[in-house]
Amino acid sequence: MQKVPTVYDVAELAGVSIATVSRVLRKPHEVADATRDRVNAAVLDLGYVPSGSARSLAARRSGAIGLCLPDFDGIDEVSGLAPVEFSDGRVSTVLDLPEDVELGDHLYISEVMLGTEIEAWQHGMAVTIAVARGSRGSEIFDNLAGRVDGIVTLARTIPDKQLAHIARRVPVVVLAGPRSDDEYDHITTDNAEGMRVMTSHVLEEHGVTDLAFVGGPADSPDDDARFRGFCQALRAAGLPAPATPVARGDFTRAQGRSIGRRLLAEGRVPRALVCSNDQTALGVLDALTSAGRRVPEDVIVTGFDGIDASEVSRPRLTTVYQPMRDLGRAAVDTLLHRLRDSQIPPQTRTLPVKVLLRGSCGCLPPESV
Amino acid sequence: MQKVPTVYDVAELAGVSIATVSRVLRKPHEVADATRDRVNAAVLDLGYVPSGSARSLAARRSGAIGLCLPDFDGIDEVSGLAPVEFSDGRVSTVLDLPEDVELGDHLYISEVMLGTEIEAWQHGMAVTIAVARGSRGSEIFDNLAGRVDGIVTLARTIPDKQLAHIARRVPVVVLAGPRSDDEYDHITTDNAEGMRVMTSHVLEEHGVTDLAFVGGPADSPDDDARFRGFCQALRAAGLPAPATPVARGDFTRAQGRSIGRRLLAEGRVPRALVCSNDQTALGVLDALTSAGRRVPEDVIVTGFDGIDASEVSRPRLTTVYQPMRDLGRAAVDTLLHRLRDSQIPPQTRTLPVKVLLRGSCGCLPPESV
DNA sequence: TTGTACGCGTTATCAG
DNA sequence: CTGATAACGCGTACAA
């Protein structure tokens, strides 16, 4: 680490030119066996590791793709973070009472990350991640854009203006965003159609006509599409569609709970609550059951996403599953296509969703929760 | 994207030298206001984004840290991965019966990633991740090492030999590994002590003397330390300590289940099963309860890690919580220290654990599960 | 305050 | 098959 060896050092030790060293590393078959062995020995001997920066600079590609994520953990200022505490050798023991767990809060994003990484790995590329925390986001994303071959970003993570700026340097793929009039490739899921089918199920199979939609953030394109699907199903059934959701949360379980409590307090709980995502639905479920309402007997609750937590709630949540991991994979796939051919017009590729009927709509017998 | 602008283009448009452009970007205050404005305008106009490669090369630091993770998702060959399927516009509906969920399988790693990212972000650094999948691992890690300022790796992710090679170029911090006779900095948790306290609790508070340890992989340093803690508690209580765990799994819930079934079949279920991690414990719990054994009345089960899934099991799992996120944070913190001063001797920093008493050891009344 | 010129460690294009 | 040598895009002493 004191004196990091370079191609020159390797070349000298092996008694060849730097060009040959480079060849041994990149196209070993173009080099004579004996020469190759000498070079490889020198590499091992010196502890040589090629400089990625120099390599990227000369090759005009970095072999990495950038993943931009929104501030999903709520940490947004450096000052707000306590330093890590180390052990003093003692182990404390506490009686841990049950409480509400924000289980699966990061799951959506974790899955997207994983999918991105997997597909990148398949193509021998690395993934560099950047989270839009705090005020320095701008700087962070520019830095990222400068060091990768392409960028995958969740919708609404990077301000439009900056995204446009970045996109002049590297291709951009937007995840879960609406296909607006931009120049980017998009990956979406069947939000509207999924919610339409889900709603129709409640309408037709369960004969419910009194149902309301619990939404997410007003500026969420996902939420918007889901609400549209909900309304569409209502109209198709000859029912009036509301102009807006009965309430809006921020896609967190905590907000779902408070919405549930509010509806209870105001006596506005309908026969079925169709929620815009699982977290919200689970929160609503919490509020309902702790107020003594039976789900699904008194109220039907449905979600959207299919996070793991929806699988272990009581009752298990009927929801619309979307392939989160494939979202990341599809984005990278699209990015690589674009890298190969920058001429093709901006694409929008849609991933399928699947309606999972479980306990919270009443499709399963009580014993299977 | 057609013709990516460089400092030269910006300099020309702004009518200054490239040195000035560079200054505007790095030390804006050393440049006259008017000049700065002209340059910034040119930057915006051209859509200029500095090349990270060139920057890293010239500055001799990349501003990124690498995170090496084991093949936690079991994907190890490119061929084994089906391509992403896109939507055909139809939404399928399925009756989704309850089944065993591998909830939280990636949680440990997700948390470490998150912690790493947070701490890196605080210091304006990016994180590049690499997973040790398949046979190309070697290549991948070398590439990573060449493009980052330092590396954080989970123990046993990179073969010793290669790690030694890499470490000659960049500093390395090993997570959750044993402090062996290497030159790396290490971050560990109080595995042995945590397990000792947990075991003592079962021994003393619940008066159990008939207990067994269900281990993880034989080559896991974490598992090893935990088993030592277990034995230590037994001896302290005047009981004989076993030479080996009663069974070994691979830290997955599935293995935990089969171990549970095996013990049941062989009639070797003791009064308490102390497990080396939560997944294993949850699997054991599955096997026990589905065989009609009551936990904690008939058998006490405990875990280690404190993953979210341990919080929602029935009964909720008594376990030893370790701060997974802090593991990542501490690693980055240590790495940055080392970057600043390469002279200090290799350090080992230990993070505290906490024993969480919940339902599966019998510390909580039945109603709070 | 601004400009000149060199170096950073590779890759790639030619000759040989 | 191997060796010079010119980019690659930026940071930075050193000058002006």
Coordinates of N, CA and C in Angstrom, one line a residue, chain B residues 32-33 39 61 71 91 112 131 139 159 161 163 165 172 178 182 217 225 248 259 272 285 319 344 354:
Chain B
A32 N -12.7 34.3 -9.5 CA -13.5 35.6 -9.5 C -15.0 35.3 -9.8
D33 N -15.9 36.1 -9.2 CA -17.3 35.8 -9.4 C -17.7 35.8 -10.9
V39 N -18.2 30.2 -16.3 CA -17.9 28.8 -16.4 C -19.1 27.9 -16.1
R61 N -7.4 9.1 -5.9 CA -8.4 8.5 -5.0 C -9.7 8.5 -5.7
D71 N -22.1 -15.0 -1.6 CA -23.2 -15.3 -2.5 C -24.5 -15.7 -1.7
V91 N -53.6 -9.9 -16.2 CA -53.2 -10.1 -14.8 C -53.8 -11.4 -14.3
V112 N -26.4 -4.6 6.6 CA -24.9 -4.3 6.5 C -24.7 -3.3 5.4
V131 N -20.7 -9.1 -5.4 CA -21.1 -10.3 -4.7 C -20.3 -11.5 -5.3
E139 N -12.0 -12.4 -10.5 CA -11.9 -11.3 -11.4 C -12.7 -10.1 -10.9
P159 N -11.4 -15.5 -0.9 CA -10.3 -16.4 -0.5 C -9.1 -15.7 0.1
K161 N -6.0 -15.9 0.0 CA -4.9 -15.6 -0.9 C -5.2 -14.3 -1.7
L163 N -7.4 -12.1 -1.0 CA -7.6 -11.0 -0.2 C -6.3 -10.4 0.2
H165 N -3.7 -10.4 -1.7 CA -3.2 -9.7 -2.9 C -3.9 -8.3 -3.0
V172 N -8.2 -3.0 3.9 CA -9.3 -4.0 4.0 C -9.8 -4.0 5.4
P178 N -13.0 -13.6 12.6 CA -12.2 -13.8 13.8 C -10.9 -12.9 13.6
D182 N -3.8 -11.8 10.7 CA -3.7 -11.0 9.5 C -3.4 -9.6 9.8
P217 N -22.7 -23.5 10.1 CA -21.6 -24.0 9.4 C -20.3 -24.2 10.2
A225 N -17.7 -18.9 17.9 CA -17.7 -18.1 19.1 C -19.0 -18.3 19.9
R248 N -25.7 -29.5 13.1 CA -25.2 -28.3 12.4 C -26.1 -28.0 11.2
I259 N -33.4 -30.0 10.8 CA -32.7 -30.4 12.1 C -33.8 -30.7 13.1
A272 N -34.3 -27.5 26.2 CA -34.1 -26.2 25.6 C -33.1 -26.4 24.4
L285 N -38.3 -24.0 15.4 CA -39.6 -23.7 15.9 C -40.7 -24.2 15.0
T319 N -33.9 -14.0 21.7 CA -32.7 -14.0 20.9 C -31.7 -13.0 21.3
I344 N -1.2 3.2 12.0 CA -1.7 2.5 13.2 C -1.8 1.0 13.0
K354 N -27.3 -7.5 22.6 CA -28.3 -7.4 23.6 C -29.2 -8.6 23.6

